Amino acid sequence: LKTAELLAACPFPVLPMVGNHDSREGLLAAFPDTPTNDGFVQYEVEKDGLRILLLDTLEPGRHGGAFCERRAAWLSDRLHEKPDQPTLIFMHHPPVVAGIDWMDPVTSEPWIARFAAAVRGHRQIVGIHCGHLHRPIFTMFEGHPLGVTPSVAPLVAMDLRPIDPDTPDGRDLITTEPPTYALHRWDGTRLVTHYERVSDWRVLASYTPHLQGMIQEMFAERN
């Protein structure tokens, strides 16, 4: 409930989703107005011509993702409803192997196949954005751009070596890298995603009269 109190101050809509450390009951207690479908926290929102589909990949007791036939059917139905409307999908678990061995799924997992079948061929999808891996990652999935947003919680260490679950090797797993969030900019035709760190840094240049000439030159080049 404390999180809900803090987020209530945001000057924009807050659209809650579940991740692997959450419970649906806890989320709905904190955010009672969150829509559900067939017991899952799956719903849609439309804003400025962009359709946003928020998916539920939670399986209680499991670290990795899940996407059962009922959830996949809901997604498939939504995508077939409006094949020409730009659509952005959010889900917690990435359905891809990113190379961080201890966090990755196996590509043959049934839930990934169900999700892949649901999104395959739907050209209106402008992006799929995930969490879970706590690192900035970009790839493609079934022909669609797929991004992973880092986290405002501690980040996962960048280590692409294979890991042996039977041999602890002392590698870093979680770090204190600066919190990072994603800002998705939709201009009506194109989605652009920026990843921004929350940290202190020095400013090396500001827009002062000294640099006005450079700015004017750059604008002039656009003609």
Coordinates of N, CA and C in Angstrom, one line a residue:
L1 N 0.8 -1.2 0.0 CA 0.0 0.0 0.0 C 0.9 1.3 0.0
K2 N 2.0 1.2 0.6 CA 2.9 2.3 0.6 C 3.3 2.7 -0.8
T3 N 3.6 1.7 -1.7 CA 3.9 2.0 -3.1 C 2.7 2.8 -3.8
A4 N 1.5 2.3 -3.5 CA 0.4 3.0 -4.1 C 0.2 4.4 -3.6
E5 N 0.6 4.7 -2.4 CA 0.5 6.0 -1.9 C 1.5 6.9 -2.6
L6 N 2.7 6.4 -2.8 CA 3.8 7.2 -3.4 C 3.4 7.4 -4.9
L7 N 2.9 6.4 -5.6 CA 2.6 6.5 -7.0 C 1.4 7.4 -7.2
A8 N 0.6 7.6 -6.2 CA -0.6 8.5 -6.4 C -0.2 9.9 -6.7
A9 N 1.0 10.3 -6.4 CA 1.4 11.7 -6.6 C 1.9 11.8 -8.1
C10 N 2.0 10.8 -8.9 CA 2.5 10.9 -10.2 C 1.5 11.7 -11.1
P11 N 2.0 12.6 -11.9 CA 1.1 13.4 -12.8 C 0.7 12.7 -14.0
F12 N 0.7 11.4 -14.0 CA 0.3 10.6 -15.2 C -0.4 9.3 -14.7
P13 N -1.1 8.7 -15.6 CA -1.8 7.4 -15.1 C -0.8 6.3 -14.8
V14 N -1.1 5.6 -13.7 CA -0.2 4.5 -13.3 C -1.0 3.2 -13.7
L15 N -0.3 2.3 -14.5 CA -0.9 1.1 -14.9 C -0.2 -0.1 -14.3
P16 N -0.7 -0.6 -13.2 CA 0.0 -1.7 -12.5 C 0.1 -3.0 -13.3
M17 N 1.2 -3.7 -13.1 CA 1.3 -5.1 -13.7 C 2.0 -6.0 -12.6
V18 N 1.8 -7.3 -12.8 CA 2.5 -8.2 -11.9 C 3.8 -8.7 -12.4
G19 N 4.7 -8.9 -11.5 CA 6.0 -9.6 -11.8 C 6.2 -10.8 -11.0
N20 N 7.3 -11.4 -11.1 CA 7.5 -12.7 -10.4 C 7.6 -12.6 -8.9
H21 N 7.8 -11.4 -8.3 CA 7.9 -11.2 -6.9 C 6.5 -10.7 -6.3
D22 N 5.5 -10.6 -7.2 CA 4.3 -10.0 -6.8 C 3.2 -11.1 -6.5
S23 N 2.1 -10.7 -6.0 CA 0.9 -11.5 -5.9 C -0.2 -10.7 -6.5
R24 N -1.1 -11.4 -7.2 CA -2.2 -10.7 -7.8 C -3.1 -10.1 -6.7
E25 N -3.3 -10.9 -5.6 CA -4.1 -10.4 -4.6 C -3.6 -9.1 -3.9
G26 N -2.2 -9.1 -3.7 CA -1.6 -7.9 -3.1 C -1.7 -6.7 -4.0
L27 N -1.5 -7.0 -5.3 CA -1.5 -5.8 -6.3 C -2.9 -5.3 -6.3
L28 N -3.9 -6.1 -6.4 CA -5.3 -5.6 -6.5 C -5.8 -5.0 -5.2
A29 N -5.2 -5.4 -4.1 CA -5.5 -4.7 -2.8 C -5.0 -3.3 -2.8
A30 N -3.8 -3.2 -3.4 CA -3.1 -1.8 -3.4 C -3.7 -0.9 -4.5
F31 N -4.1 -1.6 -5.6 CA -4.6 -0.8 -6.8 C -6.0 -1.4 -7.1
P32 N -7.0 -1.2 -6.4 CA -8.3 -1.9 -6.6 C -9.0 -1.6 -7.9
D33 N -8.6 -0.5 -8.5 CA -9.3 -0.2 -9.8 C -8.6 -0.9 -11.0
T34 N -7.6 -1.7 -10.8 CA -6.9 -2.3 -11.9 C -7.8 -3.4 -12.5
P35 N -8.0 -3.3 -13.9 CA -8.8 -4.3 -14.5 C -8.2 -5.7 -14.5
T36 N -9.0 -6.7 -14.5 CA -8.6 -8.1 -14.6 C -9.4 -8.8 -15.7
N37 N -8.9 -10.0 -16.1 CA -9.6 -10.8 -17.1 C -9.4 -12.2 -16.7
D38 N -10.5 -12.9 -16.4 CA -10.4 -14.4 -16.1 C -9.5 -14.7 -15.0
G39 N -9.4 -13.8 -14.0 CA -8.5 -14.0 -12.9 C -7.1 -13.5 -13.1
F40 N -6.7 -13.0 -14.3 CA -5.4 -12.5 -14.6 C -5.4 -11.0 -14.7
V41 N -4.2 -10.4 -14.3 CA -4.1 -9.0 -14.4 C -3.7 -8.6 -15.9
Q42 N -4.7 -8.7 -16.7 CA -4.5 -8.4 -18.2 C -5.5 -7.4 -18.6
Y43 N -5.1 -6.4 -19.3 CA -6.1 -5.4 -19.7 C -5.5 -4.5 -20.8
E44 N -6.3 -3.6 -21.3 CA -5.9 -2.8 -22.4 C -6.2 -1.3 -22.1
V45 N -5.4 -0.4 -22.7 CA -5.6 1.0 -22.5 C -5.4 1.7 -23.9
E46 N -6.1 2.7 -24.2 CA -5.9 3.4 -25.5 C -5.6 4.9 -25.2
K47 N -4.6 5.4 -25.8 CA -4.2 6.8 -25.6 C -3.5 7.3 -26.9
D48 N -4.1 8.4 -27.4 CA -3.5 9.1 -28.5 C -3.3 8.2 -29.7
G49 N -4.2 7.3 -30.0 CA -4.1 6.4 -31.1 C -3.3 5.2 -30.9
L50 N -2.7 5.1 -29.7 CA -1.9 3.9 -29.4 C -2.6 3.0 -28.5
R51 N -2.7 1.7 -28.8 CA -3.3 0.7 -28.0 C -2.3 0.0 -27.2
I52 N -2.5 -0.1 -25.9 CA -1.5 -0.7 -25.0 C -2.1 -1.9 -24.3
L53 N -1.5 -3.0 -24.5 CA -1.9 -4.3 -23.9 C -0.9 -4.7 -22.8
L54 N -1.5 -4.9 -21.6 CA -0.7 -5.2 -20.4 C -0.9 -6.7 -20.1
L55 N 0.1 -7.5 -20.0 CA 0.0 -8.9 -19.9 C 0.4 -9.4 -18.5
D56 N -0.1 -10.5 -18.1 CA 0.2 -11.2 -16.9 C 1.0 -12.4 -17.1
T57 N 2.3 -12.4 -16.7 CA 3.2 -13.6 -16.9 C 3.5 -14.2 -15.6
L58 N 2.8 -14.0 -14.6 CA 3.1 -14.5 -13.3 C 2.6 -16.0 -13.1
E59 N 3.4 -16.8 -12.5 CA 3.0 -18.1 -12.1 C 3.5 -18.3 -10.6
P60 N 2.6 -18.2 -9.6 CA 3.0 -18.3 -8.2 C 4.0 -19.4 -7.9
G61 N 5.0 -19.1 -7.2 CA 6.0 -20.2 -6.9 C 7.1 -20.4 -7.9
R62 N 7.0 -19.7 -9.1 CA 8.0 -19.8 -10.1 C 8.7 -18.5 -10.4
H63 N 10.0 -18.6 -10.6 CA 10.8 -17.4 -10.8 C 10.6 -16.9 -12.3
G64 N 10.5 -17.9 -13.2 CA 10.4 -17.5 -14.6 C 9.0 -17.2 -15.0
G65 N 8.8 -17.0 -16.3 CA 7.5 -16.6 -16.8 C 6.5 -17.7 -17.1
A66 N 5.3 -17.3 -17.3 CA 4.2 -18.2 -17.7 C 3.2 -17.5 -18.5
F67 N 2.6 -18.2 -19.4 CA 1.6 -17.6 -20.3 C 0.7 -18.8 -20.8
C68 N -0.4 -19.0 -20.0 CA -1.2 -20.2 -20.3 C -2.1 -19.9 -21.5
E69 N -2.8 -21.0 -21.9 CA -3.7 -20.9 -23.1 C -4.7 -19.8 -22.9
R70 N -5.3 -19.6 -21.7 CA -6.3 -18.6 -21.5 C -5.7 -17.2 -21.7
R71 N -4.5 -17.0 -21.2 CA -3.9 -15.6 -21.4 C -3.5 -15.4 -22.9
A72 N -3.0 -16.5 -23.5 CA -2.7 -16.4 -24.9 C -3.9 -16.1 -25.8
A73 N -5.0 -16.7 -25.4 CA -6.2 -16.5 -26.2 C -6.7 -15.1 -26.1
W74 N -6.6 -14.6 -24.9 CA -7.0 -13.2 -24.7 C -6.2 -12.2 -25.5
L75 N -4.9 -12.4 -25.6 CA -4.0 -11.6 -26.4 C -4.3 -11.8 -27.8
S76 N -4.5 -13.0 -28.3 CA -4.8 -13.2 -29.7 C -6.1 -12.5 -30.1
D77 N -7.1 -12.6 -29.3 CA -8.4 -12.0 -29.6 C -8.2 -10.5 -29.7
R78 N -7.4 -9.9 -28.7 CA -7.3 -8.4 -28.8 C -6.5 -8.0 -30.0
L79 N -5.5 -8.7 -30.4 CA -4.8 -8.4 -31.6 C -5.6 -8.5 -32.9
H80 N -6.5 -9.5 -32.9 CA -7.3 -9.7 -34.1 C -8.4 -8.7 -34.2
E81 N -8.8 -8.1 -33.0 CA -9.9 -7.1 -33.0 C -9.5 -5.8 -33.8
K82 N -8.3 -5.4 -33.7 CA -7.9 -4.1 -34.3 C -6.6 -4.3 -35.0
P83 N -6.6 -4.9 -36.1 CA -5.3 -5.2 -36.8 C -4.6 -4.0 -37.4
D84 N -5.3 -2.9 -37.5 CA -4.6 -1.7 -38.1 C -4.3 -0.6 -37.0
Q85 N -4.5 -0.9 -35.8 CA -4.2 0.1 -34.8 C -2.9 -0.2 -34.1
P86 N -1.9 0.8 -34.1 CA -0.6 0.6 -33.5 C -0.8 0.1 -32.1
T87 N -0.1 -0.9 -31.7 CA -0.2 -1.6 -30.4 C 1.1 -1.8 -29.8
L88 N 1.2 -1.5 -28.5 CA 2.4 -1.7 -27.7 C 2.0 -2.7 -26.6
I89 N 2.9 -3.7 -26.4 CA 2.7 -4.8 -25.5 C 3.7 -4.6 -24.3
F90 N 3.2 -4.7 -23.1 CA 4.0 -4.8 -21.9 C 3.8 -6.1 -21.2
M91 N 4.9 -6.7 -20.8 CA 4.9 -8.0 -20.0 C 6.1 -8.0 -19.1
H92 N 6.0 -8.7 -18.0 CA 7.2 -8.7 -17.1 C 8.3 -9.6 -17.6
H93 N 8.1 -10.8 -18.0 CA 9.1 -11.7 -18.3 C 9.5 -11.7 -19.8
P94 N 10.7 -11.4 -20.2 CA 11.1 -11.4 -21.6 C 11.0 -12.9 -22.2
P95 N 10.5 -13.1 -23.3 CA 10.4 -14.4 -23.9 C 11.6 -14.7 -24.8
V96 N 12.7 -14.2 -24.4 CA 14.0 -14.4 -25.2 C 15.1 -14.8 -24.3
V97 N 16.1 -15.3 -24.9 CA 17.4 -15.6 -24.2 C 18.3 -14.4 -24.4
A98 N 18.7 -13.7 -23.4 CA 19.5 -12.5 -23.5 C 21.0 -12.8 -23.2
G99 N 21.3 -13.9 -22.7 CA 22.7 -14.3 -22.4 C 23.1 -14.2 -21.0
I100 N 22.2 -13.7 -20.1 CA 22.5 -13.7 -18.6 C 22.0 -15.1 -18.1
D101 N 22.8 -16.0 -18.1 CA 22.4 -17.4 -18.0 C 21.5 -17.8 -16.9
W102 N 21.8 -17.2 -15.7 CA 21.0 -17.6 -14.5 C 19.6 -17.0 -14.5
M103 N 19.4 -16.0 -15.4 CA 18.1 -15.4 -15.5 C 17.3 -15.8 -16.7
D104 N 17.9 -16.4 -17.7 CA 17.3 -16.7 -19.0 C 16.3 -17.8 -18.9
P105 N 15.3 -17.8 -19.8 CA 14.4 -19.0 -20.0 C 15.1 -19.9 -21.0
V106 N 14.5 -21.0 -21.3 CA 14.9 -21.8 -22.4 C 13.9 -21.6 -23.5
T107 N 14.4 -21.4 -24.7 CA 13.5 -21.1 -25.8 C 12.4 -22.1 -26.1
S108 N 12.6 -23.3 -25.6 CA 11.5 -24.3 -25.9 C 10.4 -24.3 -24.8
E109 N 10.5 -23.4 -23.9 CA 9.4 -23.4 -22.8 C 8.1 -23.2 -23.5
P110 N 7.0 -23.9 -23.1 CA 5.7 -23.8 -23.8 C 5.1 -22.4 -23.7
W111 N 5.4 -21.7 -22.6 CA 4.7 -20.4 -22.5 C 5.3 -19.4 -23.6
I112 N 6.6 -19.6 -23.9 CA 7.1 -18.7 -25.0 C 6.5 -19.1 -26.3
A113 N 6.3 -20.4 -26.6 CA 5.7 -20.8 -27.8 C 4.2 -20.2 -28.0
R114 N 3.5 -20.2 -26.8 CA 2.1 -19.7 -26.9 C 2.1 -18.2 -27.1
F115 N 3.1 -17.5 -26.5 CA 3.1 -16.0 -26.7 C 3.6 -15.7 -28.2
A116 N 4.5 -16.5 -28.7 CA 5.0 -16.3 -30.0 C 3.9 -16.5 -31.0
A117 N 3.1 -17.5 -30.8 CA 1.9 -17.8 -31.7 C 0.9 -16.7 -31.7
A118 N 0.7 -16.1 -30.5 CA -0.3 -15.0 -30.4 C 0.1 -13.7 -31.1
V119 N 1.4 -13.4 -31.1 CA 1.9 -12.2 -31.8 C 2.4 -12.3 -33.2
R120 N 2.5 -13.6 -33.6 CA 3.1 -13.8 -35.0 C 2.2 -13.2 -36.1
G121 N 2.9 -12.4 -36.9 CA 2.2 -11.9 -38.1 C 1.4 -10.6 -37.8
H122 N 1.3 -10.1 -36.6 CA 0.5 -8.9 -36.3 C 1.4 -7.7 -36.5
R123 N 1.3 -7.1 -37.6 CA 2.2 -6.0 -38.0 C 1.9 -4.7 -37.3
Q124 N 0.8 -4.7 -36.6 CA 0.4 -3.5 -35.9 C 1.2 -3.3 -34.6
I125 N 1.9 -4.3 -34.2 CA 2.7 -4.3 -32.9 C 3.9 -3.4 -33.1
V126 N 4.0 -2.3 -32.4 CA 5.1 -1.3 -32.6 C 6.2 -1.6 -31.6
G127 N 6.0 -2.5 -30.6 CA 7.0 -2.8 -29.7 C 6.5 -3.8 -28.6
I128 N 7.4 -4.5 -28.0 CA 7.1 -5.4 -26.9 C 8.1 -5.0 -25.8
H129 N 7.7 -4.6 -24.6 CA 8.6 -4.2 -23.6 C 8.4 -5.0 -22.3
C130 N 9.5 -5.4 -21.8 CA 9.6 -6.3 -20.6 C 10.4 -5.8 -19.5
G131 N 10.4 -6.5 -18.4 CA 11.3 -6.2 -17.2 C 12.1 -7.4 -16.9
H132 N 12.1 -7.7 -15.6 CA 12.6 -9.0 -15.0 C 14.1 -9.1 -15.1
L133 N 14.8 -8.8 -16.2 CA 16.2 -8.9 -16.3 C 17.0 -7.8 -15.7
H134 N 16.3 -6.7 -15.4 CA 16.9 -5.5 -14.7 C 18.2 -5.0 -15.5
R135 N 18.1 -5.0 -16.8 CA 19.2 -4.5 -17.6 C 18.6 -3.9 -18.9
P136 N 19.2 -2.8 -19.5 CA 18.7 -2.3 -20.8 C 19.1 -3.3 -21.9
I137 N 18.2 -3.8 -22.6 CA 18.4 -4.8 -23.6 C 17.5 -4.6 -24.8
F138 N 18.0 -4.8 -26.0 CA 17.1 -4.7 -27.2 C 17.4 -5.9 -28.1
T139 N 16.3 -6.4 -28.6 CA 16.4 -7.5 -29.6 C 15.1 -7.5 -30.4
M140 N 14.9 -8.6 -31.2 CA 13.7 -8.8 -32.0 C 13.1 -10.1 -31.6
F141 N 11.7 -10.1 -31.7 CA 11.0 -11.3 -31.3 C 9.8 -11.5 -32.3
E142 N 9.9 -12.5 -33.1 CA 8.8 -12.7 -34.1 C 8.7 -11.5 -35.0
G143 N 9.8 -10.9 -35.3 CA 9.7 -9.7 -36.2 C 9.4 -8.4 -35.6
H144 N 9.2 -8.4 -34.3 CA 8.8 -7.2 -33.5 C 9.9 -6.7 -32.7
P145 N 10.1 -5.4 -32.5 CA 11.1 -4.9 -31.6 C 10.8 -5.3 -30.2
L146 N 11.8 -5.7 -29.4 CA 11.6 -6.1 -28.0 C 12.6 -5.5 -27.2
G147 N 12.2 -4.7 -26.2 CA 13.1 -4.1 -25.3 C 12.9 -4.6 -23.8
V148 N 14.0 -4.6 -23.1 CA 13.9 -4.9 -21.7 C 14.3 -3.6 -20.9
T149 N 13.4 -3.2 -20.0 CA 13.7 -2.0 -19.2 C 14.5 -2.4 -18.0
P150 N 15.5 -1.6 -17.6 CA 16.3 -2.0 -16.4 C 15.4 -1.9 -15.1
S151 N 15.7 -1.2 -14.1 CA 14.9 -1.2 -12.9 C 15.3 -0.1 -12.0
V152 N 14.3 0.4 -11.2 CA 14.7 1.3 -10.1 C 15.1 0.5 -8.9
A153 N 15.0 -0.8 -8.9 CA 15.5 -1.7 -7.9 C 16.9 -2.0 -8.3
P154 N 17.7 -2.7 -7.5 CA 19.1 -3.1 -7.8 C 19.1 -3.8 -9.2
L155 N 20.2 -3.6 -9.9 CA 20.3 -4.1 -11.3 C 21.0 -5.5 -11.2
V156 N 20.7 -6.3 -12.3 CA 21.4 -7.6 -12.4 C 22.8 -7.3 -13.1
A157 N 23.8 -8.0 -12.6 CA 25.2 -7.8 -13.1 C 25.3 -8.2 -14.5
M158 N 26.1 -7.5 -15.3 CA 26.3 -7.8 -16.7 C 27.4 -8.9 -16.7
D159 N 27.0 -10.1 -17.0 CA 27.9 -11.3 -17.0 C 27.3 -12.3 -18.0
L160 N 27.9 -12.4 -19.2 CA 27.4 -13.3 -20.2 C 28.0 -14.7 -20.2
R161 N 28.8 -15.0 -19.2 CA 29.4 -16.3 -19.1 C 28.3 -17.4 -18.7
P162 N 28.4 -18.6 -19.2 CA 27.6 -19.7 -18.7 C 27.8 -19.9 -17.2
I163 N 26.7 -20.3 -16.5 CA 26.8 -20.5 -15.1 C 26.5 -22.0 -14.8
D164 N 27.2 -22.5 -13.8 CA 27.0 -23.9 -13.4 C 26.2 -23.9 -12.1
P165 N 24.9 -24.3 -12.1 CA 24.1 -24.3 -10.9 C 24.7 -25.2 -9.7
D166 N 25.6 -26.0 -10.1 CA 26.2 -26.9 -9.0 C 27.5 -26.4 -8.5
T167 N 28.0 -25.3 -9.0 CA 29.3 -24.8 -8.6 C 29.3 -23.3 -8.4
P168 N 29.0 -22.8 -7.2 CA 29.1 -21.3 -7.0 C 30.5 -20.8 -7.3
D169 N 30.6 -19.8 -8.1 CA 31.9 -19.3 -8.6 C 32.2 -17.9 -8.1
G170 N 31.4 -17.4 -7.2 CA 31.6 -16.1 -6.7 C 31.3 -14.9 -7.6
R171 N 30.7 -15.1 -8.7 CA 30.5 -14.0 -9.7 C 29.4 -13.1 -9.1
D172 N 29.5 -11.8 -9.6 CA 28.5 -10.8 -9.2 C 27.1 -11.2 -9.8
L173 N 26.1 -11.1 -9.0 CA 24.7 -11.3 -9.5 C 23.9 -10.1 -9.5
I174 N 23.9 -9.3 -8.4 CA 23.1 -8.1 -8.2 C 24.1 -7.0 -7.9
T175 N 23.8 -5.8 -8.5 CA 24.8 -4.7 -8.2 C 24.0 -3.4 -7.7
T176 N 24.8 -2.4 -7.4 CA 24.2 -1.1 -7.0 C 24.4 -0.1 -8.1
E177 N 24.3 -0.5 -9.3 CA 24.3 0.4 -10.4 C 23.1 1.4 -10.3
P178 N 23.2 2.6 -10.8 CA 22.1 3.5 -10.6 C 20.8 3.0 -11.1
P179 N 19.7 3.3 -10.4 CA 18.4 3.0 -10.9 C 18.2 3.5 -12.3
T180 N 17.5 2.8 -13.1 CA 17.2 3.2 -14.5 C 15.8 2.9 -14.9
Y181 N 15.2 3.8 -15.7 CA 13.9 3.6 -16.2 C 13.8 3.9 -17.7
A182 N 12.7 3.5 -18.3 CA 12.5 3.7 -19.7 C 11.4 4.8 -19.9
L183 N 11.6 5.6 -20.9 CA 10.7 6.6 -21.3 C 10.3 6.3 -22.7
H184 N 9.0 6.0 -22.9 CA 8.5 5.6 -24.3 C 7.8 6.9 -24.9
R185 N 8.3 7.3 -26.0 CA 7.8 8.5 -26.7 C 7.0 8.1 -27.9
W186 N 5.7 8.4 -27.9 CA 4.9 8.1 -29.1 C 4.4 9.4 -29.7
D187 N 4.7 9.6 -31.0 CA 4.4 10.8 -31.7 C 3.2 10.7 -32.6
G188 N 2.5 9.6 -32.5 CA 1.4 9.3 -33.4 C 1.7 8.3 -34.5
T189 N 2.9 8.2 -34.8 CA 3.3 7.3 -35.9 C 4.5 6.4 -35.5
R190 N 5.3 6.8 -34.5 CA 6.5 6.0 -34.2 C 6.8 6.0 -32.7
L191 N 7.2 4.8 -32.2 CA 7.6 4.7 -30.8 C 9.1 4.7 -30.7
V192 N 9.6 5.6 -29.8 CA 11.0 5.7 -29.5 C 11.2 5.6 -28.0
T193 N 12.1 4.7 -27.6 CA 12.3 4.4 -26.2 C 13.7 5.0 -25.8
H194 N 13.7 5.7 -24.7 CA 14.9 6.2 -24.0 C 15.1 5.5 -22.7
Y195 N 16.3 5.2 -22.4 CA 16.7 4.6 -21.1 C 17.5 5.7 -20.3
E196 N 17.0 6.0 -19.1 CA 17.6 7.1 -18.3 C 18.0 6.6 -17.0
R197 N 19.2 6.9 -16.6 CA 19.7 6.6 -15.2 C 19.3 7.7 -14.2
V198 N 19.0 7.3 -13.0 CA 18.7 8.2 -11.9 C 20.0 8.4 -11.1
S199 N 20.7 9.5 -11.4 CA 22.0 9.6 -10.7 C 22.4 11.1 -10.8
D200 N 23.5 11.5 -10.1 CA 24.1 12.8 -10.2 C 25.2 12.8 -11.2
W201 N 25.3 13.8 -12.0 CA 26.4 14.0 -13.0 C 26.7 15.4 -13.2
R202 N 27.9 15.7 -13.8 CA 28.2 17.1 -14.1 C 27.7 17.4 -15.5
V203 N 27.3 18.7 -15.6 CA 26.9 19.2 -16.9 C 28.1 19.8 -17.6
L204 N 28.4 19.4 -18.8 CA 29.6 19.8 -19.6 C 29.2 20.9 -20.6
A205 N 28.0 21.1 -20.9 CA 27.6 22.2 -21.8 C 26.1 22.5 -21.6
S206 N 25.8 23.8 -21.7 CA 24.4 24.3 -21.6 C 24.1 25.2 -22.8
Y207 N 22.8 25.4 -23.0 CA 22.4 26.2 -24.1 C 22.5 27.7 -23.7
T208 N 23.6 28.3 -23.9 CA 23.9 29.7 -23.6 C 24.2 30.4 -24.9
P209 N 24.3 31.7 -24.9 CA 24.6 32.5 -26.1 C 25.8 32.0 -26.8
H210 N 26.8 31.4 -26.0 CA 28.0 31.0 -26.6 C 27.8 29.8 -27.6
L211 N 26.8 29.0 -27.3 CA 26.5 27.8 -28.2 C 25.3 28.0 -29.1
Q212 N 24.7 29.2 -29.1 CA 23.6 29.4 -29.9 C 23.9 29.2 -31.4
G213 N 25.0 29.7 -31.8 CA 25.4 29.6 -33.2 C 25.4 28.1 -33.7
M214 N 25.9 27.2 -32.8 CA 26.0 25.8 -33.2 C 24.5 25.3 -33.3
I215 N 23.7 25.6 -32.4 CA 22.3 25.2 -32.4 C 21.6 25.7 -33.7
Q216 N 21.8 26.9 -34.0 CA 21.2 27.5 -35.2 C 21.7 26.7 -36.5
E217 N 23.0 26.4 -36.5 CA 23.5 25.7 -37.6 C 22.9 24.3 -37.8
M218 N 22.7 23.7 -36.7 CA 22.1 22.3 -36.7 C 20.7 22.4 -37.2
F219 N 19.9 23.4 -36.8 CA 18.6 23.5 -37.3 C 18.5 23.9 -38.7
A220 N 19.5 24.7 -39.2 CA 19.5 25.1 -40.6 C 19.8 23.9 -41.5
E221 N 20.5 22.9 -41.0 CA 20.8 21.7 -41.8 C 19.6 20.9 -42.0
R222 N 18.6 21.1 -41.3 CA 17.4 20.3 -41.4 C 16.6 20.6 -42.7
N223 N 16.9 21.8 -43.2 CA 16.1 22.3 -44.4 C 16.6 21.5 -45.7

